[in-house]
CSV table of C-alpha atoms in Angstrom, one decimal:
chain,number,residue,atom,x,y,z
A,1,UNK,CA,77.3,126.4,104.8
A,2,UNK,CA,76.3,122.9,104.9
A,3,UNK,CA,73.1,121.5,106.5
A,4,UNK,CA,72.8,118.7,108.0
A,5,UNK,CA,70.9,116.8,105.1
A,6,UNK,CA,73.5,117.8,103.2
A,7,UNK,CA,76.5,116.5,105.9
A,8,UNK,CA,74.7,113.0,105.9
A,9,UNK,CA,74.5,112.9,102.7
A,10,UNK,CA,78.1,113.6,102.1
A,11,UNK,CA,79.6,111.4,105.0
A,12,UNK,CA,78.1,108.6,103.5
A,13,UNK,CA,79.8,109.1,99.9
A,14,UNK,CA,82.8,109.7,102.2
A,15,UNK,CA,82.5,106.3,104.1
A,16,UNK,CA,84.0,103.9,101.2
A,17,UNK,CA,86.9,106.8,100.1
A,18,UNK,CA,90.6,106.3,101.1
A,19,UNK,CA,92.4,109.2,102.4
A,20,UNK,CA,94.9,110.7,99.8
A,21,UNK,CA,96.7,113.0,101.8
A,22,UNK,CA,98.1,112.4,105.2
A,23,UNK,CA,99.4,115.6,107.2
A,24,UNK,CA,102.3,114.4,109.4
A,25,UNK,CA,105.1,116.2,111.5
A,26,UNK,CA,105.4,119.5,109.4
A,27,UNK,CA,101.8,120.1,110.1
A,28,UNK,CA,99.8,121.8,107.5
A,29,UNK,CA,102.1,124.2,104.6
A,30,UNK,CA,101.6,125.8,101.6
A,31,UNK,CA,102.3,123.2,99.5
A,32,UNK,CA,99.9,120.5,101.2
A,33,UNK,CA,97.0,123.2,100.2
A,34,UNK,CA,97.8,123.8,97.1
A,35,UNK,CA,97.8,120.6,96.5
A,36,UNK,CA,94.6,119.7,98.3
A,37,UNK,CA,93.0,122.5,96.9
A,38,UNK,CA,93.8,120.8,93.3
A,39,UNK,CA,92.2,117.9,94.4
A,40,UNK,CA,89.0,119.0,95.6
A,41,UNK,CA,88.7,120.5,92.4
A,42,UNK,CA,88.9,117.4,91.0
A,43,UNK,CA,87.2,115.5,93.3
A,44,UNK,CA,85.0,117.8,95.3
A,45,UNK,CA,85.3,115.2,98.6
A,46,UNK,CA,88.2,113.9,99.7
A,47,UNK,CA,89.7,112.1,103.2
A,48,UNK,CA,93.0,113.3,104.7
A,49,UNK,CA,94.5,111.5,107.3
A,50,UNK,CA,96.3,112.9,110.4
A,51,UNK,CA,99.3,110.8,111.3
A,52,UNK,CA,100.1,110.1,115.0
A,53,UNK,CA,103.6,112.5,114.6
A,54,UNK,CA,101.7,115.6,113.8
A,55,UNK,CA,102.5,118.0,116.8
A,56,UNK,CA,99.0,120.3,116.1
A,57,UNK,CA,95.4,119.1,116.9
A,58,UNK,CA,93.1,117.8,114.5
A,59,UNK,CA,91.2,120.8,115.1
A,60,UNK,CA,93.4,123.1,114.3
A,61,UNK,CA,94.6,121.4,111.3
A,62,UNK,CA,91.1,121.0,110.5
A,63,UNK,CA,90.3,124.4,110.7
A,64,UNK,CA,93.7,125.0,108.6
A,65,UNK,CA,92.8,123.0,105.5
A,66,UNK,CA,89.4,124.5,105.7
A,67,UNK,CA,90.3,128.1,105.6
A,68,UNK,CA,93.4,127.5,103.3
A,69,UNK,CA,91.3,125.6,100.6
A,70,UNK,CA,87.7,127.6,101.3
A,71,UNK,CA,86.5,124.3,101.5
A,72,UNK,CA,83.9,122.9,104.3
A,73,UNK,CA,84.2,120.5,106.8
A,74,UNK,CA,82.0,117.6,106.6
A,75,UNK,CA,83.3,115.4,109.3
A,76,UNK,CA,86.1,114.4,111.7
A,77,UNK,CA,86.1,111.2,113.0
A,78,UNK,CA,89.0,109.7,114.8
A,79,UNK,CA,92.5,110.6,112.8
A,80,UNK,CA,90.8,111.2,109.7
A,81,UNK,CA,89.2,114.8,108.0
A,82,UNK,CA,86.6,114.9,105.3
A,83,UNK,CA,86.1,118.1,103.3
A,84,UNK,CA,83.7,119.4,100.6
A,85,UNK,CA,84.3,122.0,97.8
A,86,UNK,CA,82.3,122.5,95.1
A,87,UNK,CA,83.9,122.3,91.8
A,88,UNK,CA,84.0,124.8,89.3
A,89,UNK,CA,84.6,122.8,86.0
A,90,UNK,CA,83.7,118.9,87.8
A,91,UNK,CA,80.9,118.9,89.1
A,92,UNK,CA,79.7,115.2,90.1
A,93,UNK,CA,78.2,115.5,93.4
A,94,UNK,CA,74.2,116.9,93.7
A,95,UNK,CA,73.6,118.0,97.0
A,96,UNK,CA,70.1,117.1,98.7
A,97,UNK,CA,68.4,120.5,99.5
């Protein structure tokens, strides 16, 4: 779990990322995790953006991605998620203890 040093810390490497996934009308699938879960990999922090056609709560869709990737959830503010995973082979990001 993430404290909140650690949160702060990793909202503000969020602030100047663009989202690169946007869940939409089919909600959250298979697919859309795999996918994420490639990317956190890769990345470690990414933004996903909710689009205003998606018929589940951000919540809920937060709580999706999370669980589906074993990621954690670093923020949600307004449309958009931010998740964490540390990477196996990439590892960029030092978290503040």
């Amino acid at each position: 779990m993430l404290r909140g040093k650690q949160k702060r810390f990793l909202r503000a490497k969020a602030h100047h990322l663009s989202p690169i996934f946007q869940v939409g009308k089919g909600g959250v699938n298979e697919n859309m995790i795999k996918q994420i879960s490639e990317a956190l990999e890769v990345r470690e922090l990414l933004k996903i953006s909710i689009l205003q056609n998606c018929d589940e709560d951000k919540d809920t869709v937060a709580s999706e991605l999370v669980n589906g990737t074993k990621s954690e959830l670093v923020q949600i503010i307004g449309n958009t998620i931010v998740l964490y995973k540390e990477s196996r082979e990439n590892k960029t990001i030092n978290l503040p203890s």
